[in-house]
Structures are given as C-alpha cells and as structure tokens.
Tab-separated table of C-alpha atoms in Angstrom:
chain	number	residue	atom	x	y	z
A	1480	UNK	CA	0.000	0.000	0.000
A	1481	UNK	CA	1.066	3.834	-0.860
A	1482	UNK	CA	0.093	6.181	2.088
A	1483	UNK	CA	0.048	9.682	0.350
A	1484	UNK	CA	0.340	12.397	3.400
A	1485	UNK	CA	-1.153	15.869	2.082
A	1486	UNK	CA	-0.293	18.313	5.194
A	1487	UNK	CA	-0.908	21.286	3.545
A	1488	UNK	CA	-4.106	20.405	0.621
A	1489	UNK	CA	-5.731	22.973	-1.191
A	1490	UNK	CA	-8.023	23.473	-4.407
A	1491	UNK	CA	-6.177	24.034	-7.464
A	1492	UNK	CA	-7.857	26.044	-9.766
A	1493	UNK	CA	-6.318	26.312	-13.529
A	1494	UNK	CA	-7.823	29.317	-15.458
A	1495	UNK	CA	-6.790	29.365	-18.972
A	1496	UNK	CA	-6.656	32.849	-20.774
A	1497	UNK	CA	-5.712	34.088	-24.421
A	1498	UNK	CA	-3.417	36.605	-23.074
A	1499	UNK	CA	-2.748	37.579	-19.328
A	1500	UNK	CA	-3.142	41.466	-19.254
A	1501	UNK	CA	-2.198	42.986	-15.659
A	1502	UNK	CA	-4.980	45.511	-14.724
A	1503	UNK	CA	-7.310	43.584	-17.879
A	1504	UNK	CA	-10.531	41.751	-16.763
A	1505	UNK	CA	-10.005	38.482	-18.498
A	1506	UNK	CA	-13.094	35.973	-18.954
A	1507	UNK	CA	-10.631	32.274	-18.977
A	1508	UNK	CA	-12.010	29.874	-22.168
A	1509	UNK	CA	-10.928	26.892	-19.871
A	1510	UNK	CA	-11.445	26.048	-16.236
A	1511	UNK	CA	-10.457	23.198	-14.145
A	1512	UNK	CA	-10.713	22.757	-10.090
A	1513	UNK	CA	-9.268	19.635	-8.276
A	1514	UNK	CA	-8.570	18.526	-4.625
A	1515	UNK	CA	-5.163	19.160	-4.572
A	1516	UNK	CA	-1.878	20.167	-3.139
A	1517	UNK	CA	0.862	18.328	-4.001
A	1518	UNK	CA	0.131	15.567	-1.705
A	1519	UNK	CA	-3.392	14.620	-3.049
A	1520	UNK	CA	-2.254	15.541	-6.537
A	1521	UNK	CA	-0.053	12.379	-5.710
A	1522	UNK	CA	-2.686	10.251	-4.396
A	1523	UNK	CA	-5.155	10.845	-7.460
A	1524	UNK	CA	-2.691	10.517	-9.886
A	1525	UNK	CA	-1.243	6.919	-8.349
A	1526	UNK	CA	-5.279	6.087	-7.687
A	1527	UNK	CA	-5.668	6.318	-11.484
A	1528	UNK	CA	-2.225	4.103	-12.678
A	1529	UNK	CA	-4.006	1.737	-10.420
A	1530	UNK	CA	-2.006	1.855	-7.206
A	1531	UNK	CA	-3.313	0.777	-3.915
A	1532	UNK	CA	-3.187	4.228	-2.442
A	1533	UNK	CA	-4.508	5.859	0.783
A	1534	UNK	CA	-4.500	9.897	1.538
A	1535	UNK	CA	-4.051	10.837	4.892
A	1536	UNK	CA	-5.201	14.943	4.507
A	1537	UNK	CA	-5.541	17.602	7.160
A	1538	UNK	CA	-8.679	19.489	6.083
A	1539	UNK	CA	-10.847	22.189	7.313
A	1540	UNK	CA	-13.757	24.207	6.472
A	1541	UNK	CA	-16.324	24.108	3.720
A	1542	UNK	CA	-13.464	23.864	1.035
A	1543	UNK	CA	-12.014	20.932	2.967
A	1544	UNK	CA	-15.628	19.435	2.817
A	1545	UNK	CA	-15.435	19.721	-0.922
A	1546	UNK	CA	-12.138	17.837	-1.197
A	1547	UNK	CA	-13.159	14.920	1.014
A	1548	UNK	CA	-16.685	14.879	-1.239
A	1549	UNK	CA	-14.701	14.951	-4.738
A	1550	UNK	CA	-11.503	12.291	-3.245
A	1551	UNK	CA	-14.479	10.114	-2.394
A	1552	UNK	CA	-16.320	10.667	-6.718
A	1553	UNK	CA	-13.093	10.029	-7.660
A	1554	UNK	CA	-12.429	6.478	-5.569
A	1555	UNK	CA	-9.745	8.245	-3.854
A	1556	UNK	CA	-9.580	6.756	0.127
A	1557	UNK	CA	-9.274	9.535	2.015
A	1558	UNK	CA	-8.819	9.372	5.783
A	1559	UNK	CA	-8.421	12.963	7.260
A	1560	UNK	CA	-8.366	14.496	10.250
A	1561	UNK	CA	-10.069	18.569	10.959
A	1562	UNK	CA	-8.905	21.672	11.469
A	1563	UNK	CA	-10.631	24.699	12.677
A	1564	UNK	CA	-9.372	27.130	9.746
A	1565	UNK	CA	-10.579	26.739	6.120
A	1566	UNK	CA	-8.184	24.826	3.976
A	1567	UNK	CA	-6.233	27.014	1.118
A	1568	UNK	CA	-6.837	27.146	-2.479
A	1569	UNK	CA	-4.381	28.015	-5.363
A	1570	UNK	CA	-4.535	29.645	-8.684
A	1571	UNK	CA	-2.922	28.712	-11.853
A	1572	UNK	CA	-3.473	31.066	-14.782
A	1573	UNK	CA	-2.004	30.315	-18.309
A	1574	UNK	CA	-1.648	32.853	-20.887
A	1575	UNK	CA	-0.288	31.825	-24.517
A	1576	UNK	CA	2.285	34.200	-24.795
A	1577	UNK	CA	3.065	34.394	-20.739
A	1578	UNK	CA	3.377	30.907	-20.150
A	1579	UNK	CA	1.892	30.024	-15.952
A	1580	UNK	CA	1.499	32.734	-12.983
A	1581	UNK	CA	0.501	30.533	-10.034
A	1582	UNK	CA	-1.011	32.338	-7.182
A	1583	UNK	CA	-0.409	29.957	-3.625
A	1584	UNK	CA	-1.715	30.889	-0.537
A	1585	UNK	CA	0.055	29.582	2.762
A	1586	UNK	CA	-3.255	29.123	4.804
A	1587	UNK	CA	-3.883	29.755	8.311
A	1588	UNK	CA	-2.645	28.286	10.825
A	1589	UNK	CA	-3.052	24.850	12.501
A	1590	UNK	CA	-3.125	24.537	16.457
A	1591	UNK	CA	-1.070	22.476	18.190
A	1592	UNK	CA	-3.623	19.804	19.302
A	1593	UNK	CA	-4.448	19.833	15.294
A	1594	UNK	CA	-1.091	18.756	14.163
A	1595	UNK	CA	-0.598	16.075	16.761
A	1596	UNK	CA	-3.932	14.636	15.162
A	1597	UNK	CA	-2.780	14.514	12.122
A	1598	UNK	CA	0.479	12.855	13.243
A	1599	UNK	CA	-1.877	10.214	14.880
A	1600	UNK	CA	-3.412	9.567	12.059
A	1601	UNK	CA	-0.426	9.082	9.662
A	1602	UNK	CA	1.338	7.175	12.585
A	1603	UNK	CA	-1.435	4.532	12.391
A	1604	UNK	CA	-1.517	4.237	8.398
A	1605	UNK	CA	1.968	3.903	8.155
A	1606	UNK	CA	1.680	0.797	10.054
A	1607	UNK	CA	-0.063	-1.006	6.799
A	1608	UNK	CA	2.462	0.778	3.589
A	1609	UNK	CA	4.769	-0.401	1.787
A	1610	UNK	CA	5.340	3.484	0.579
A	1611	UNK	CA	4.711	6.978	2.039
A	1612	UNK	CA	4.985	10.317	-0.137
A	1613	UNK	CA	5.523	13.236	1.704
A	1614	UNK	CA	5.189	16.208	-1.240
A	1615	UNK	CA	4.635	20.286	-0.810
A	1616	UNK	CA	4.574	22.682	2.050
A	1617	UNK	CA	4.104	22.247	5.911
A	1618	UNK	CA	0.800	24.403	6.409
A	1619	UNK	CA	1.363	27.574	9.231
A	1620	UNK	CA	1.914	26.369	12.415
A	1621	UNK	CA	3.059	22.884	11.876
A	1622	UNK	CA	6.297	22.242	13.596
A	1623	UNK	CA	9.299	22.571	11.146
A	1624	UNK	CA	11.134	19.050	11.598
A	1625	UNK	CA	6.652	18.291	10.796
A	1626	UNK	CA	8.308	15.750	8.124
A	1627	UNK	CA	10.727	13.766	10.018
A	1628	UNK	CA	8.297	13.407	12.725
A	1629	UNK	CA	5.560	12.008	10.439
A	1630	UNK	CA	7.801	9.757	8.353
A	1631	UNK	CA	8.480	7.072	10.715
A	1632	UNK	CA	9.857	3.682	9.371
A	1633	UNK	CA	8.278	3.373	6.215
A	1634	UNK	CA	10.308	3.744	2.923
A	1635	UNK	CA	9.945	7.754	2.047
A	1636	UNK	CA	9.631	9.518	-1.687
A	1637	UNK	CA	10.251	13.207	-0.568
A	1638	UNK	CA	9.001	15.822	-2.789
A	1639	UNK	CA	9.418	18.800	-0.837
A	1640	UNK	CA	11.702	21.833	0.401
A	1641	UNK	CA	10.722	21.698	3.397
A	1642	UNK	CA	13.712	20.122	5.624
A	1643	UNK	CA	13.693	16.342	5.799
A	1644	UNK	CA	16.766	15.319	3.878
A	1645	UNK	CA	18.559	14.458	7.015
A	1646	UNK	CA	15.931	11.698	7.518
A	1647	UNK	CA	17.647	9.805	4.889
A	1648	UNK	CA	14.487	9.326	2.706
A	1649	UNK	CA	14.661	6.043	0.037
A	1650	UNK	CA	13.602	8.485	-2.476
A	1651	UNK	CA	14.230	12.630	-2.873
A	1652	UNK	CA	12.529	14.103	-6.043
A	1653	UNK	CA	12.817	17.172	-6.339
A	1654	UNK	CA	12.146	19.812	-9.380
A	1655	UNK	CA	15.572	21.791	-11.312
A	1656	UNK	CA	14.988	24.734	-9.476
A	1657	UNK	CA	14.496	23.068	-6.025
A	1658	UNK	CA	17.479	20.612	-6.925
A	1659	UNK	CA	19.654	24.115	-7.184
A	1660	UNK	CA	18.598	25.470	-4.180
A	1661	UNK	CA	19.292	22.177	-2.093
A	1662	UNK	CA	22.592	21.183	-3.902
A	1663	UNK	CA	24.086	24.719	-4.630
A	1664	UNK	CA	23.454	23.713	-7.896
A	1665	UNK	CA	23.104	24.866	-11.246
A	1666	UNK	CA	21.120	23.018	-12.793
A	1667	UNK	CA	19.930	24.683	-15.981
A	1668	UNK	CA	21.027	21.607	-18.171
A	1669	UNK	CA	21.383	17.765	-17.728
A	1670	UNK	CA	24.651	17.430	-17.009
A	1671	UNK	CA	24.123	20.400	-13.852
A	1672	UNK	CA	21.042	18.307	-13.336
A	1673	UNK	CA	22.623	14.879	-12.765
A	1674	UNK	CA	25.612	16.822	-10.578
A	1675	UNK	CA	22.563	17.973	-8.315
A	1676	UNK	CA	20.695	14.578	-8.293
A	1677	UNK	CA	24.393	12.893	-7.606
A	1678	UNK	CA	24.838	15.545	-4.482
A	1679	UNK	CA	21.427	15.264	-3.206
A	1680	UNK	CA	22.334	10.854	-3.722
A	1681	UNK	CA	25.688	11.187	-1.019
A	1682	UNK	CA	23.345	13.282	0.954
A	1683	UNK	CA	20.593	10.439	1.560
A	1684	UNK	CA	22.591	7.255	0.734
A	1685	UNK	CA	18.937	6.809	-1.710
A	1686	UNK	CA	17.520	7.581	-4.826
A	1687	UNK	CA	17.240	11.165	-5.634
A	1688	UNK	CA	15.458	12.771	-9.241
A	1689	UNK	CA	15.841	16.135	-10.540
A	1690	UNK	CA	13.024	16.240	-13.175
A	1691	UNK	CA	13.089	19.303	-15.696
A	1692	UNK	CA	9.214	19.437	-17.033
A	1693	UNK	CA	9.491	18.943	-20.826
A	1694	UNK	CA	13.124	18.030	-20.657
A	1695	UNK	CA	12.633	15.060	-18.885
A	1696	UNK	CA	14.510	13.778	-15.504
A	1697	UNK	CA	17.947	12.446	-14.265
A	1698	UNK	CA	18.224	10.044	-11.501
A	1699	UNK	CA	20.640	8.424	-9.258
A	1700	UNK	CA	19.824	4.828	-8.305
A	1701	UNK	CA	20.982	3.532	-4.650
A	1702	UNK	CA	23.376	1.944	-6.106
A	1703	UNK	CA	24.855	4.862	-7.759
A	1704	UNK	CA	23.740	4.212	-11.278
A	1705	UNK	CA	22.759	7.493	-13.267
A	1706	UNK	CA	19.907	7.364	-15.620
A	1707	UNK	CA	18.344	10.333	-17.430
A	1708	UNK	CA	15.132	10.187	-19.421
A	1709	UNK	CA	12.837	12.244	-21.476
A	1710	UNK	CA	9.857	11.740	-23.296
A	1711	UNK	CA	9.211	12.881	-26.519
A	1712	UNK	CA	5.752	14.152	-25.833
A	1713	UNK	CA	4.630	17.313	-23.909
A	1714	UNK	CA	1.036	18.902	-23.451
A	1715	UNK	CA	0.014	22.946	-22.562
A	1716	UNK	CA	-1.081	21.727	-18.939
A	1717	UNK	CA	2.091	21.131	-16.842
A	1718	UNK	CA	0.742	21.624	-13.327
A	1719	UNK	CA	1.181	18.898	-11.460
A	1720	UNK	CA	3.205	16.764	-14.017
A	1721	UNK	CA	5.926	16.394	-10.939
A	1722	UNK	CA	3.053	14.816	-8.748
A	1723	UNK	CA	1.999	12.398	-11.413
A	1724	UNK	CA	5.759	11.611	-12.167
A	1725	UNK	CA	6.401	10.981	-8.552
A	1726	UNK	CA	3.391	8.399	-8.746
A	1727	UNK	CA	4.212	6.951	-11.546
A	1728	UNK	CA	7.766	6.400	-9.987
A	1729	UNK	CA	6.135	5.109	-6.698
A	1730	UNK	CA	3.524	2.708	-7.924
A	1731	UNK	CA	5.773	0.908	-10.868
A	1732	UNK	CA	8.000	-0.044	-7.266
A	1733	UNK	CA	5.389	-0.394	-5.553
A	1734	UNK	CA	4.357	-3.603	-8.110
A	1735	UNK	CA	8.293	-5.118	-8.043
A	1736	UNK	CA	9.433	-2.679	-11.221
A	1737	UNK	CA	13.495	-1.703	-11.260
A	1738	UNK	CA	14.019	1.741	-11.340
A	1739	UNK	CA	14.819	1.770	-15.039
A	1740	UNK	CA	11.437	0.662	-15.649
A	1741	UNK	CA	10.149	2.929	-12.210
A	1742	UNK	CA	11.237	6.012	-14.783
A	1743	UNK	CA	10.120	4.966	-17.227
A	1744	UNK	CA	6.663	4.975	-16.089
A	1745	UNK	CA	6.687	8.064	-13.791
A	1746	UNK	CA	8.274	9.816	-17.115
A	1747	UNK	CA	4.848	8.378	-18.902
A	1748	UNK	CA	2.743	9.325	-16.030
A	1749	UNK	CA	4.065	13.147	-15.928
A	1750	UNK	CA	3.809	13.379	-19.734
A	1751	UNK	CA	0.187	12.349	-19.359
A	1752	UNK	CA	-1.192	14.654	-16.773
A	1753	UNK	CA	0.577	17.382	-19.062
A	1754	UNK	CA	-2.279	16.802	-21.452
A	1755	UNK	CA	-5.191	17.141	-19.506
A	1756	UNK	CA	-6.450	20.205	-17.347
A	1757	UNK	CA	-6.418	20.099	-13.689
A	1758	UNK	CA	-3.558	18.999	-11.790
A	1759	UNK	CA	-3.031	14.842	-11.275
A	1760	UNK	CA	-5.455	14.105	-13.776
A	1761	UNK	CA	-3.835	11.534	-16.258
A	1762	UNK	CA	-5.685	8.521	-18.309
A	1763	UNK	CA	-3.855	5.487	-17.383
A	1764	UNK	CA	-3.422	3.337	-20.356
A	1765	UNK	CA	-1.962	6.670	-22.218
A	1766	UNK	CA	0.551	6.790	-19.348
A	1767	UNK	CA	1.652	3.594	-20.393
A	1768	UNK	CA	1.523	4.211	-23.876
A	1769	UNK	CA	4.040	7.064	-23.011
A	1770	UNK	CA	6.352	4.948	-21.021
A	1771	UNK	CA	7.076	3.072	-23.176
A	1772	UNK	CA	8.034	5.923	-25.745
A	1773	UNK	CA	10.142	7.071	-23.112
A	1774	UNK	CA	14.053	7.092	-23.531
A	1775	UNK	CA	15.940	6.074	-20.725
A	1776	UNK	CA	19.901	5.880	-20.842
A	1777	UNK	CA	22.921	5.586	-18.581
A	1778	UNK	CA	23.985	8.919	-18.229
C-alpha cells in the first residue's frame, strides 16, 4: 500500500486565458478545479495508474468538505483528520504568450492539538504501507522538523523543500529549481542536473530525481547508477506533471518494477497529466503508452 500524506491540501484552480493582461478583466475559455496540493495531486494521480493508495489529509472548512466529497467521486480513500481554519486554495493562470502565474496561498494556521492529530493519524496508516509520499509545504503552524516526525519507518519519496533530507528518505525528487537550491546547484542543463541529483544521492545514501518538465529527468539509483530520461511528448497543462511523475515512480516499485522501468513509467505518467487540465489528472493506459516511448539511458 502507498500512504500519500497531504499536510498542507488545497483546491487548485487552472484558469486558462488568451493573453494575461495585468490591470485587464479576463473571462478564462478553460477552467479546471481539483482537490489538490501536491500531496493529493499524488494520491489521485497513483489512484488512477491503479495503485493501492490511501491519503491521509488535514482538512478544514467548507473547502475541505469539498475535497473529502470529490476524493471520495473520484475512488480516492481519504482518511483525514479537521482543522478549525478553512483549507487554502491556489490559482494557476495560463496565458499563450506568458506561459503560468501561479497564485499559492500559505493558509492559516493549525493549532497544536491539530497537528498532533494529524500525526496520529499518519502514525497509524503507516503501520499497513509499503510506501509513504511526503510532497509540498508544511501548512502555518506545523512544527518545522513536521516531516521527520511524520515519516516514521516506512520507505519515504520526498518531494518537498521543506527540511527532511537528514531523515535519509529512500527516495528525494525534487524539481531543477528546487534541486539548485538544495545542492548549490546549477542546474539549468542535464549534465548540472545529474551533478545535483548525484549531491542530493551522497546526501541520503537513496535515490534522488531532478526532473526538468518537458526536458525530462535524471536520476541516481541507490546503487549509484545514473539514468536520465525524457519523453518525446509534452502537453500545454504542466501543473502537477511532478506529482503524477512521482506516482508513476512510486507505484511501478510499488508492483516489483526496477528503477529503469520505475522512470520509465513516472516519465509516462508526468507526460500524461501534461495533457489534460487540472492537476493529477492523467488517463492510465496513455501513461503507459508514453512509457514506453520514453528514452531512458545511462547517463
């Protein structure tokens, strides 16, 4: 089983415009809105490659209602605990010519008594997985070592930059521009990349990923193998292409896959949710189709 922790869920709303004008009124030809945050962008996504996935989601409020109502349309099991304060929501706007502005809020914060729920919670899934992702932000008022203290035992994929390196997670993925930040890094091309991904490696004694959106990913295995892969295949809708690559990674191990074949799929799977609005939304048998398009090499 994958236990997907969202700390810090939100709704993602994508508007899509012809041209992002500041001060314009713009009416957007598209709309999409999706339980999300990273987290449960993770869980949906892995829930639709048909993993064997359970979110564990701090929620509050009448928009927290409305993810545990659309998790539970979408066969997603959710198990959350409450907070007093609404949860977020986040904006994604895409122009043609301006490419994304993504608007985030932080939230408000969580009480004391309302994190050491949640930690209860996760605590007692983790008992039953074979996985956990922890992905995104701590919300406001969560402590800051919040990761470490809900990872536990279980084998970790990080997606975050939150701290939580120095709990030696079996898996770090992390995007170029977080990779730089965390390895002092540049790591505007592949080879930077894969210098990153090998720094982030020594760091964790695991796997670590530097994926690069349309440019594919690098990785370093456990072993110390370095792999880089790209698929030839990129849509207009690249929010939440890292969540759906990071479940695509996660459930191919999850079902005994090497982690040749593990990018290969979570290359598929992020190429797939590029093509469809609304973050984590992929269809599963064109992930696959994807996959194996995708071009994986020693690097």
């Amino acid at each position: 089983m994958i236990l997907c922790v969202a700390a810090n869920p939100s709704i993602d709303r994508l508007f899509t415009v012809e041209r992002l004008v500041p001060g314009n009124i713009h009416r957007p030809a598209e709309f999409a809105q999706v339980p999300g945050g990273k987290g449960l962008n993770v869980a949906r996504a892995a829930t639709a490659l048909g993993g064997d996935v359970r979110a564990a989601a701090l929620l509050g409020g009448h928009a927290g209602r409305w993810i545990a109502q659309e998790l539970e349309a979408e066969a997603v099991p959710l198990h959350a605990t409450w907070a007093a304060a609404e949860t977020r929501s986040s904006l994604s706007v895409a122009g043609a010519l301006e490419g994304l502005t993504e608007f985030y809020e932080h939230g408000l914060p969580v009480a004391a008594a309302e994190w050491a729920a949640f930690e209860e919670l996760v605590a007692g899934l983790a008992t039953g997985a074979a996985w956990m992702t922890l992905s995104g932000s701590l919300p406001v008022g969560a402590p800051a070592d919040g990761y470490l203290r809900l990872a536990g035992p279980t084998r970790v994929a990080l997606d975050t930059r939150e701290a939580g390196l120095d709990g030696r997670p079996a898996i770090v993925k992390l995007n170029a521009t977080e990779a730089a930040r965390a390895a002092s890094a540049d790591t505007s091309d592949s080879a930077g990349a894969l210098a990153a991904a090998a720094a982030l490696h020594e760091r964790t004694g695991g796997a670590a990923i530097v994926t690069r959106g349309e440019d594919g990913a690098v990785m370093v295995t456990p072993d110390g193998e370095r792999l880089a892969g790209r698929v030839d295949a990129w849509g207009p809708y690249p929010v939440g292409s890292g969540d759906a690559f990071l479940a695509g990674l996660v459930v191919a191990l999850d079902s005994g896959a090497g982690w040749t074949d593990a990018l290969r799929a979570a290359l598929g799977a992020g190429a797939a949710n590029a093509e469809q609005a609304g973050a984590g939304r992929l269809d599963r048998s064109r992930a696959a189709e994807l996959a194996e398009r995708a071009a994986v090499e020693a690097a």
